[in-house]
Every structure is written in C-alpha cells, then in structure tokens.
CSV table of N, CA, C and O in Angstrom, one decimal:
chain,number,residue,atom,x,y,z
A,12,MET,N,0.8,-1.2,0.0
A,12,MET,CA,0.0,0.0,0.0
A,12,MET,C,0.9,1.2,0.0
A,12,MET,O,1.8,1.3,0.8
A,13,THR,N,0.6,2.2,-0.9
A,13,THR,CA,1.4,3.4,-1.0
A,13,THR,C,0.7,4.5,-0.1
A,13,THR,O,-0.5,4.5,0.0
A,14,THR,N,1.5,5.3,0.4
A,14,THR,CA,1.0,6.5,1.2
A,14,THR,C,1.1,7.7,0.3
A,14,THR,O,2.1,8.0,-0.3
A,15,PRO,N,-0.1,8.4,0.2
A,15,PRO,CA,-0.1,9.6,-0.7
A,15,PRO,C,0.9,10.7,-0.1
A,15,PRO,O,1.0,10.8,1.1
A,16,VAL,N,1.6,11.3,-1.0
A,16,VAL,CA,2.5,12.4,-0.6
A,16,VAL,C,1.7,13.7,-0.7
A,16,VAL,O,1.2,14.0,-1.7
A,17,PRO,N,1.7,14.4,0.4
A,17,PRO,CA,1.0,15.7,0.4
A,17,PRO,C,1.7,16.7,-0.6
A,17,PRO,O,2.9,16.7,-0.7
A,18,ALA,N,0.8,17.5,-1.2
A,18,ALA,CA,1.3,18.6,-2.1
A,18,ALA,C,2.2,19.5,-1.3
A,18,ALA,O,1.9,19.9,-0.1
A,19,PRO,N,3.3,20.0,-1.8
A,19,PRO,CA,4.1,20.9,-1.1
A,19,PRO,C,3.4,22.3,-1.0
A,19,PRO,O,2.7,22.7,-1.8
A,20,THR,N,3.7,22.9,0.2
A,20,THR,CA,3.1,24.2,0.4
A,20,THR,C,4.1,25.3,0.0
A,20,THR,O,5.3,25.1,0.0
A,21,VAL,N,3.6,26.4,-0.4
A,21,VAL,CA,4.5,27.5,-0.8
A,21,VAL,C,4.3,28.7,0.1
A,21,VAL,O,3.1,29.0,0.5
A,22,THR,N,5.3,29.3,0.5
A,22,THR,CA,5.2,30.5,1.4
A,22,THR,C,4.9,31.7,0.6
A,22,THR,O,5.1,31.7,-0.7
A,23,GLU,N,4.5,32.8,1.2
A,23,GLU,CA,4.3,34.0,0.5
A,23,GLU,C,5.5,34.5,-0.1
A,23,GLU,O,5.5,35.0,-1.3
A,24,ALA,N,6.7,34.4,0.6
A,24,ALA,CA,7.9,34.9,0.0
A,24,ALA,C,8.3,34.1,-1.3
A,24,ALA,O,8.7,34.7,-2.3
A,25,GLU,N,8.1,32.8,-1.2
A,25,GLU,CA,8.4,31.9,-2.4
A,25,GLU,C,7.5,32.3,-3.5
A,25,GLU,O,7.9,32.3,-4.7
A,26,PHE,N,6.2,32.5,-3.2
A,26,PHE,CA,5.2,32.9,-4.3
A,26,PHE,C,5.6,34.2,-4.9
A,26,PHE,O,5.6,34.3,-6.2
A,27,LEU,N,6.0,35.2,-4.1
A,27,LEU,CA,6.4,36.5,-4.7
A,27,LEU,C,7.7,36.4,-5.5
A,27,LEU,O,7.9,37.3,-6.3
A,28,ASP,N,8.5,35.4,-5.2
A,28,ASP,CA,9.7,35.2,-6.0
A,28,ASP,C,9.5,34.5,-7.3
A,28,ASP,O,10.5,34.3,-8.1
A,29,LEU,N,8.3,34.0,-7.6
A,29,LEU,CA,8.1,33.3,-8.8
A,29,LEU,C,8.3,34.2,-10.0
A,29,LEU,O,8.1,35.4,-9.9
A,30,PRO,N,8.8,33.7,-11.2
A,30,PRO,CA,9.0,34.5,-12.3
A,30,PRO,C,7.7,35.2,-12.8
A,30,PRO,O,6.6,34.7,-12.6
A,31,THR,N,7.8,36.4,-13.3
A,31,THR,CA,6.6,37.1,-13.8
A,31,THR,C,5.9,36.3,-14.9
A,31,THR,O,6.6,35.7,-15.8
A,32,SER,N,4.6,36.3,-14.9
A,32,SER,CA,3.9,35.5,-15.8
A,32,SER,C,2.6,36.3,-16.3
A,32,SER,O,2.1,37.1,-15.5
A,33,LYS,N,2.2,36.0,-17.5
A,33,LYS,CA,0.9,36.6,-17.9
A,33,LYS,C,-0.3,35.8,-17.3
A,33,LYS,O,-1.4,36.3,-17.4
A,34,ASP,N,0.0,34.6,-16.8
A,34,ASP,CA,-1.1,33.9,-16.1
A,34,ASP,C,-1.5,34.5,-14.8
A,34,ASP,O,-0.6,35.1,-14.1
A,35,HIS,N,-2.7,34.4,-14.4
A,35,HIS,CA,-3.2,34.9,-13.1
A,35,HIS,C,-3.0,33.8,-12.1
A,35,HIS,O,-3.8,32.8,-12.1
A,36,LEU,N,-2.1,33.9,-11.2
A,36,LEU,CA,-1.8,33.0,-10.2
A,36,LEU,C,-2.2,33.6,-8.8
A,36,LEU,O,-2.0,34.7,-8.6
A,37,GLU,N,-2.7,32.7,-8.0
A,37,GLU,CA,-3.1,33.1,-6.6
A,37,GLU,C,-2.5,32.2,-5.6
A,37,GLU,O,-2.3,31.0,-5.9
A,38,LEU,N,-2.2,32.6,-4.4
A,38,LEU,CA,-1.7,31.8,-3.4
A,38,LEU,C,-2.8,31.6,-2.4
A,38,LEU,O,-3.3,32.6,-1.8
A,39,VAL,N,-3.3,30.4,-2.2
A,39,VAL,CA,-4.4,30.1,-1.3
A,39,VAL,C,-4.0,29.0,-0.4
A,39,VAL,O,-3.8,27.9,-0.8
A,40,ASP,N,-3.9,29.3,0.9
A,40,ASP,CA,-3.5,28.4,1.9
A,40,ASP,C,-2.3,27.5,1.5
A,40,ASP,O,-2.2,26.3,1.7
A,41,GLY,N,-1.3,28.2,1.0
A,41,GLY,CA,0.0,27.5,0.6
A,41,GLY,C,0.0,26.8,-0.7
A,41,GLY,O,0.9,26.2,-1.1
A,42,GLU,N,-1.1,26.9,-1.4
A,42,GLU,CA,-1.2,26.3,-2.7
A,42,GLU,C,-1.3,27.3,-3.8
A,42,GLU,O,-2.1,28.3,-3.7
A,43,VAL,N,-0.5,27.2,-4.9
A,43,VAL,CA,-0.5,28.1,-6.0
A,43,VAL,C,-1.7,27.6,-6.9
A,43,VAL,O,-1.7,26.5,-7.3
A,44,VAL,N,-2.6,28.5,-7.1
A,44,VAL,CA,-3.8,28.2,-7.9
A,44,VAL,C,-3.8,29.1,-9.2
A,44,VAL,O,-3.6,30.3,-9.1
A,45,PHE,N,-4.0,28.4,-10.3
A,45,PHE,CA,-4.1,29.1,-11.6
A,45,PHE,C,-5.6,29.6,-11.7
A,45,PHE,O,-6.5,28.8,-11.7
A,46,ALA,N,-5.8,30.8,-11.9
A,46,ALA,CA,-7.1,31.4,-12.2
A,46,ALA,C,-7.2,31.8,-13.6
A,46,ALA,O,-6.4,32.5,-14.1
A,47,PRO,N,-8.2,31.2,-14.4
A,47,PRO,CA,-8.3,31.5,-15.8
A,47,PRO,C,-8.6,33.0,-16.0
A,47,PRO,O,-9.2,33.6,-15.2
A,48,SER,N,-8.3,33.4,-17.2
A,48,SER,CA,-8.6,34.8,-17.6
A,48,SER,C,-10.1,35.0,-17.7
A,48,SER,O,-10.8,34.1,-18.0
A,49,PRO,N,-10.5,36.2,-17.3
A,49,PRO,CA,-11.9,36.5,-17.4
A,49,PRO,C,-12.5,36.2,-18.8
A,49,PRO,O,-11.9,36.6,-19.8
A,50,THR,N,-13.7,35.6,-18.8
A,50,THR,CA,-14.4,35.4,-20.0
A,50,THR,C,-15.9,35.7,-19.7
A,50,THR,O,-16.2,36.2,-18.6
A,51,ARG,N,-16.8,35.4,-20.6
A,51,ARG,CA,-18.2,35.6,-20.3
A,51,ARG,C,-18.6,35.0,-19.0
A,51,ARG,O,-19.4,35.4,-18.3
A,52,GLN,N,-18.0,33.8,-18.8
A,52,GLN,CA,-18.3,33.1,-17.5
A,52,GLN,C,-17.4,33.4,-16.4
A,52,GLN,O,-17.6,33.0,-15.2
A,53,HIS,N,-16.4,34.2,-16.6
A,53,HIS,CA,-15.5,34.8,-15.6
A,53,HIS,C,-15.0,33.8,-14.6
A,53,HIS,O,-15.2,32.6,-14.6
A,54,GLN,N,-14.3,34.2,-13.6
A,54,GLN,CA,-13.6,33.4,-12.6
A,54,GLN,C,-14.6,32.9,-11.5
A,54,GLN,O,-14.3,31.9,-10.9
A,55,ASP,N,-15.6,33.6,-11.2
A,55,ASP,CA,-16.4,33.2,-10.1
A,55,ASP,C,-17.6,32.3,-10.5
A,55,ASP,O,-18.5,32.0,-9.7
A,56,VAL,N,-17.6,31.9,-11.7
A,56,VAL,CA,-18.5,30.8,-12.1
A,56,VAL,C,-18.1,29.6,-11.3
A,56,VAL,O,-16.9,29.3,-11.2
A,57,LEU,N,-19.1,28.8,-10.8
A,57,LEU,CA,-18.7,27.7,-10.0
A,57,LEU,C,-17.9,26.7,-10.8
A,57,LEU,O,-18.2,26.4,-12.0
A,58,SER,N,-16.8,26.2,-10.3
A,58,SER,CA,-15.9,25.3,-11.0
A,58,SER,C,-16.2,23.9,-10.6
A,58,SER,O,-17.2,23.6,-9.9
A,59,GLU,N,-15.4,23.0,-11.1
A,59,GLU,CA,-15.6,21.6,-10.7
A,59,GLU,C,-15.4,21.4,-9.2
A,59,GLU,O,-15.8,20.4,-8.7
A,60,ARG,N,-14.7,22.3,-8.6
A,60,ARG,CA,-14.4,22.2,-7.1
A,60,ARG,C,-15.3,23.0,-6.4
A,60,ARG,O,-15.0,24.0,-5.7
A,61,ARG,N,-16.6,22.6,-6.4
A,61,ARG,CA,-17.6,23.5,-5.8
A,61,ARG,C,-17.5,23.7,-4.3
A,61,ARG,O,-17.8,24.7,-3.8
A,62,SER,N,-17.0,22.7,-3.6
A,62,SER,CA,-16.7,22.8,-2.2
A,62,SER,C,-15.7,23.9,-1.9
A,62,SER,O,-15.8,24.7,-1.0
A,63,TYR,N,-14.7,24.0,-2.8
A,63,TYR,CA,-13.7,25.0,-2.7
A,63,TYR,C,-14.3,26.4,-2.9
A,63,TYR,O,-14.1,27.3,-2.2
A,64,ASP,N,-15.1,26.5,-4.0
A,64,ASP,CA,-15.8,27.7,-4.3
A,64,ASP,C,-16.6,28.2,-3.1
A,64,ASP,O,-16.7,29.4,-2.8
A,65,ARG,N,-17.4,27.3,-2.6
A,65,ARG,CA,-18.4,27.7,-1.6
A,65,ARG,C,-17.8,28.0,-0.2
A,65,ARG,O,-18.4,28.6,0.6
A,66,LEU,N,-16.6,27.5,0.1
A,66,LEU,CA,-16.0,27.8,1.4
A,66,LEU,C,-14.7,28.5,1.3
A,66,LEU,O,-14.6,29.7,1.7
A,67,ALA,N,-13.7,28.0,0.7
A,67,ALA,CA,-12.4,28.6,0.6
A,67,ALA,C,-12.4,30.0,-0.1
A,67,ALA,O,-11.9,30.9,0.4
A,68,LYS,N,-13.1,30.0,-1.3
A,68,LYS,CA,-13.1,31.3,-2.0
A,68,LYS,C,-13.9,32.3,-1.2
A,68,LYS,O,-13.5,33.5,-1.2
A,69,ARG,N,-15.0,31.9,-0.5
A,69,ARG,CA,-15.7,32.9,0.3
A,69,ARG,C,-14.9,33.4,1.4
A,69,ARG,O,-14.9,34.6,1.7
A,70,LEU,N,-14.1,32.6,2.0
A,70,LEU,CA,-13.2,33.0,3.1
A,70,LEU,C,-12.2,34.0,2.6
A,70,LEU,O,-11.9,35.0,3.2
A,71,VAL,N,-11.6,33.7,1.5
A,71,VAL,CA,-10.5,34.5,0.9
A,71,VAL,C,-11.1,35.9,0.6
A,71,VAL,O,-10.6,36.9,0.9
A,72,HIS,N,-12.3,35.9,-0.1
A,72,HIS,CA,-13.0,37.1,-0.4
A,72,HIS,C,-13.4,38.0,0.8
A,72,HIS,O,-13.2,39.2,0.9
A,73,ALA,N,-13.9,37.3,1.8
A,73,ALA,CA,-14.3,38.0,3.0
A,73,ALA,C,-13.1,38.6,3.7
A,73,ALA,O,-13.2,39.7,4.2
A,74,GLU,N,-12.0,37.9,3.8
A,74,GLU,CA,-10.8,38.4,4.4
A,74,GLU,C,-10.2,39.6,3.7
A,74,GLU,O,-9.6,40.5,4.2
A,75,ALA,N,-10.5,39.7,2.4
A,75,ALA,CA,-10.1,40.8,1.5
A,75,ALA,C,-11.0,42.0,1.6
A,75,ALA,O,-10.8,43.0,1.0
A,76,GLY,N,-12.1,41.8,2.4
A,76,GLY,CA,-13.1,42.9,2.5
A,76,GLY,C,-14.2,42.9,1.6
A,76,GLY,O,-15.0,43.8,1.5
A,77,VAL,N,-14.4,41.8,0.8
A,77,VAL,CA,-15.5,41.7,-0.2
A,77,VAL,C,-16.8,41.5,0.7
A,77,VAL,O,-16.8,40.6,1.4
A,78,ARG,N,-17.7,42.4,0.5
A,78,ARG,CA,-18.9,42.3,1.3
A,78,ARG,C,-20.0,41.4,0.8
A,78,ARG,O,-20.9,40.9,1.5
A,79,GLU,N,-20.0,41.1,-0.5
A,79,GLU,CA,-21.0,40.3,-1.2
A,79,GLU,C,-20.3,39.5,-2.3
A,79,GLU,O,-19.5,40.1,-3.1
A,80,CYS,N,-20.6,38.2,-2.4
A,80,CYS,CA,-20.0,37.4,-3.4
A,80,CYS,C,-21.1,36.7,-4.2
A,80,CYS,O,-22.0,36.2,-3.6
A,81,TRP,N,-21.0,36.8,-5.5
A,81,TRP,CA,-22.0,36.1,-6.4
A,81,TRP,C,-21.3,34.9,-7.0
A,81,TRP,O,-20.3,35.0,-7.7
A,82,MET,N,-21.9,33.7,-6.9
A,82,MET,CA,-21.4,32.5,-7.5
A,82,MET,C,-22.4,32.1,-8.6
A,82,MET,O,-23.6,31.7,-8.2
A,83,VAL,N,-22.0,32.1,-9.8
A,83,VAL,CA,-22.9,31.8,-10.9
A,83,VAL,C,-22.8,30.4,-11.3
A,83,VAL,O,-21.7,29.8,-11.5
A,84,ASP,N,-24.0,29.7,-11.3
A,84,ASP,CA,-24.1,28.3,-11.6
A,84,ASP,C,-24.8,28.3,-13.0
A,84,ASP,O,-26.0,28.3,-13.1
A,85,VAL,N,-24.0,28.2,-14.1
A,85,VAL,CA,-24.5,28.2,-15.4
A,85,VAL,C,-25.4,27.0,-15.6
A,85,VAL,O,-26.5,27.1,-16.2
A,86,ASP,N,-25.0,25.8,-15.2
A,86,ASP,CA,-25.8,24.6,-15.4
A,86,ASP,C,-27.2,24.7,-14.6
A,86,ASP,O,-28.2,24.3,-15.1
A,87,GLY,N,-27.1,25.3,-13.4
A,87,GLY,CA,-28.3,25.4,-12.6
A,87,GLY,C,-29.1,26.7,-12.9
A,87,GLY,O,-30.1,26.9,-12.3
A,88,ARG,N,-28.5,27.5,-13.8
A,88,ARG,CA,-29.1,28.8,-14.2
A,88,ARG,C,-29.6,29.6,-12.9
A,88,ARG,O,-30.7,30.0,-12.8
A,89,SER,N,-28.6,29.8,-12.1
A,89,SER,CA,-28.9,30.5,-10.8
A,89,SER,C,-27.6,31.3,-10.4
A,89,SER,O,-26.5,31.0,-10.8
A,90,VAL,N,-27.9,32.2,-9.5
A,90,VAL,CA,-26.8,32.9,-8.8
A,90,VAL,C,-27.0,32.8,-7.3
A,90,VAL,O,-28.0,33.2,-6.8
A,91,GLU,N,-25.9,32.3,-6.7
A,91,GLU,CA,-26.0,32.2,-5.2
A,91,GLU,C,-25.3,33.5,-4.7
A,91,GLU,O,-24.1,33.8,-5.0
A,92,ILE,N,-25.9,34.2,-3.8
A,92,ILE,CA,-25.4,35.4,-3.2
A,92,ILE,C,-25.0,35.1,-1.8
A,92,ILE,O,-25.8,34.6,-1.0
A,93,ALA,N,-23.7,35.4,-1.5
A,93,ALA,CA,-23.2,35.1,-0.1
A,93,ALA,C,-22.6,36.3,0.5
A,93,ALA,O,-22.1,37.2,-0.2
A,94,GLN,N,-22.6,36.4,1.8
A,94,GLN,CA,-21.9,37.4,2.6
A,94,GLN,C,-21.1,36.6,3.6
A,94,GLN,O,-21.6,35.9,4.4
A,95,GLY,N,-19.8,36.7,3.4
A,95,GLY,CA,-18.9,35.9,4.2
A,95,GLY,C,-19.1,34.5,3.7
A,95,GLY,O,-19.1,34.2,2.6
A,96,VAL,N,-19.2,33.5,4.7
A,96,VAL,CA,-19.4,32.1,4.3
A,96,VAL,C,-20.9,31.7,4.2
A,96,VAL,O,-21.2,30.6,3.9
A,97,LYS,N,-21.8,32.7,4.5
A,97,LYS,CA,-23.2,32.4,4.6
A,97,LYS,C,-23.9,32.8,3.3
A,97,LYS,O,-23.8,33.9,2.8
A,98,THR,N,-24.7,31.8,2.8
A,98,THR,CA,-25.5,32.1,1.6
A,98,THR,C,-26.7,32.9,2.1
A,98,THR,O,-27.4,32.4,3.0
A,99,VAL,N,-27.0,34.0,1.5
A,99,VAL,CA,-28.1,34.8,1.9
A,99,VAL,C,-29.3,34.6,1.0
A,99,VAL,O,-30.5,34.8,1.5
A,100,ARG,N,-29.1,34.3,-0.2
A,100,ARG,CA,-30.2,33.9,-1.1
A,100,ARG,C,-29.7,33.4,-2.4
A,100,ARG,O,-28.5,33.5,-2.8
A,101,VAL,N,-30.6,32.7,-3.2
A,101,VAL,CA,-30.3,32.2,-4.5
A,101,VAL,C,-31.3,32.8,-5.5
A,101,VAL,O,-32.5,32.8,-5.2
A,102,GLU,N,-30.8,33.4,-6.6
A,102,GLU,CA,-31.7,34.1,-7.5
A,102,GLU,C,-31.7,33.3,-8.8
A,102,GLU,O,-30.6,32.8,-9.3
A,103,ARG,N,-32.8,33.3,-9.5
A,103,ARG,CA,-32.9,32.6,-10.8
A,103,ARG,C,-33.4,33.6,-11.9
A,103,ARG,O,-33.2,33.3,-13.1
A,104,ASP,N,-34.1,34.6,-11.5
A,104,ASP,CA,-34.8,35.5,-12.5
A,104,ASP,C,-34.1,36.9,-12.6
A,104,ASP,O,-33.8,37.3,-13.6
A,105,GLU,N,-33.9,37.5,-11.4
A,105,GLU,CA,-33.3,38.9,-11.4
A,105,GLU,C,-32.3,39.0,-10.3
A,105,GLU,O,-32.6,38.6,-9.2
A,106,LEU,N,-31.2,39.7,-10.6
A,106,LEU,CA,-30.2,39.9,-9.6
A,106,LEU,C,-30.1,41.4,-9.3
A,106,LEU,O,-30.0,42.2,-10.2
A,107,THR,N,-30.3,41.7,-8.0
A,107,THR,CA,-30.1,43.0,-7.5
A,107,THR,C,-29.2,42.9,-6.2
A,107,THR,O,-29.0,41.9,-5.7
A,108,SER,N,-28.7,44.1,-5.8
A,108,SER,CA,-27.9,44.1,-4.6
A,108,SER,C,-28.1,45.4,-3.9
A,108,SER,O,-28.0,46.5,-4.5
A,109,PRO,N,-28.2,45.4,-2.6
A,109,PRO,CA,-28.3,46.6,-1.8
A,109,PRO,C,-27.0,47.4,-1.9
A,109,PRO,O,-27.0,48.6,-1.6
A,110,LEU,N,-25.9,46.7,-2.2
A,110,LEU,CA,-24.6,47.4,-2.3
A,110,LEU,C,-24.4,48.1,-3.6
A,110,LEU,O,-23.5,48.9,-3.8
A,111,LEU,N,-25.3,47.9,-4.6
A,111,LEU,CA,-25.3,48.5,-5.9
A,111,LEU,C,-26.7,49.1,-6.2
A,111,LEU,O,-27.4,48.6,-7.0
A,112,PRO,N,-27.1,50.2,-5.6
A,112,PRO,CA,-28.4,50.8,-5.8
A,112,PRO,C,-28.7,51.0,-7.2
A,112,PRO,O,-27.8,51.6,-8.0
A,113,GLY,N,-29.8,50.6,-7.7
A,113,GLY,CA,-30.2,50.8,-9.1
A,113,GLY,C,-29.8,49.6,-10.0
A,113,GLY,O,-30.2,49.6,-11.1
A,114,PHE,N,-28.9,48.8,-9.5
A,114,PHE,CA,-28.4,47.7,-10.4
A,114,PHE,C,-29.5,46.6,-10.5
A,114,PHE,O,-30.1,46.2,-9.5
A,115,ARG,N,-29.7,46.1,-11.7
A,115,ARG,CA,-30.7,45.1,-11.9
A,115,ARG,C,-30.2,44.3,-13.2
A,115,ARG,O,-30.0,44.9,-14.2
A,116,LEU,N,-30.2,43.0,-13.0
A,116,LEU,CA,-29.7,42.1,-14.1
A,116,LEU,C,-30.8,41.0,-14.3
A,116,LEU,O,-31.0,40.2,-13.4
A,117,GLU,N,-31.3,40.9,-15.5
A,117,GLU,CA,-32.3,39.8,-15.8
A,117,GLU,C,-31.4,38.6,-16.1
A,117,GLU,O,-30.7,38.5,-17.1
A,118,LEU,N,-31.4,37.6,-15.2
A,118,LEU,CA,-30.5,36.5,-15.3
A,118,LEU,C,-30.7,35.6,-16.6
A,118,LEU,O,-29.8,35.1,-17.1
A,119,PRO,N,-32.0,35.4,-17.1
A,119,PRO,CA,-32.1,34.6,-18.3
A,119,PRO,C,-31.3,35.1,-19.5
A,119,PRO,O,-31.0,34.4,-20.4
A,120,THR,N,-30.9,36.4,-19.4
A,120,THR,CA,-30.1,36.9,-20.6
A,120,THR,C,-28.7,36.4,-20.5
A,120,THR,O,-28.0,36.5,-21.5
A,121,LEU,N,-28.3,35.8,-19.4
A,121,LEU,CA,-26.9,35.2,-19.3
A,121,LEU,C,-26.8,33.8,-19.9
A,121,LEU,O,-25.7,33.3,-20.2
A,122,TRP,N,-27.9,33.1,-19.8
A,122,TRP,CA,-27.8,31.6,-20.2
A,122,TRP,C,-27.8,31.4,-21.7
A,122,TRP,O,-28.6,32.0,-22.4
A,123,PRO,N,-27.0,30.4,-22.1
A,123,PRO,CA,-26.9,30.1,-23.5
A,123,PRO,C,-28.2,29.5,-24.0
A,123,PRO,O,-29.0,29.0,-23.3
C-alpha cells in the first residue's frame, strides 16, 4: 500500500519570488492556484471544485473585505449570493444588490 505524498506548500515569499507570468496565479493556503482569464463566464462561475468555491473562496474574499460574493451556476441557471461564508439567497430571475443601488440584471439573458 502506498502512502499519498501531500502537495508541497508555498510560502508568501516563495510565491512573490516566482517569475513574472501573464497567467493569473493566486496563493491560497499555501497552494498556487491558476485562475483563468476572465471570459463571459469569468472566474467566479462555479468550478468543478464546488466545495472550494463555496467555502475557501468565500473566506478569501471575506478576508479581503469583499462584502458580497456572487457565485454563478450556469448549469443550474442561478446565482448564489453570499456574505462571508453564509448564503443569503439564490436568484434565478433577477439579480439586485443593496450594495449597488439601481443595479438590476435579468438572469435569463446570461444563459446560452
């Protein structure tokens, strides 16, 4: 029986010493994470690692001072709105935010 080898962790100093790259890299809990370039579906569309999106990303955003986070689920045709690690609501028809007075987005216009 083989024992899995844990992935090496990277310190902040090591991360900052990495060569300059056009790729968007992030350091999350000692792991270097490649973030794809923004597209129509952008970075905060739920990835294959939904547990990561729903917990780790929320914590990182909250620690950075982000007051509200929107997680777009293209397959589910919905947007999950979170404050910190808590989901406050899920929208399927219209997205508004008290943080953006006057903002209104008809969600069906996003879906292919």
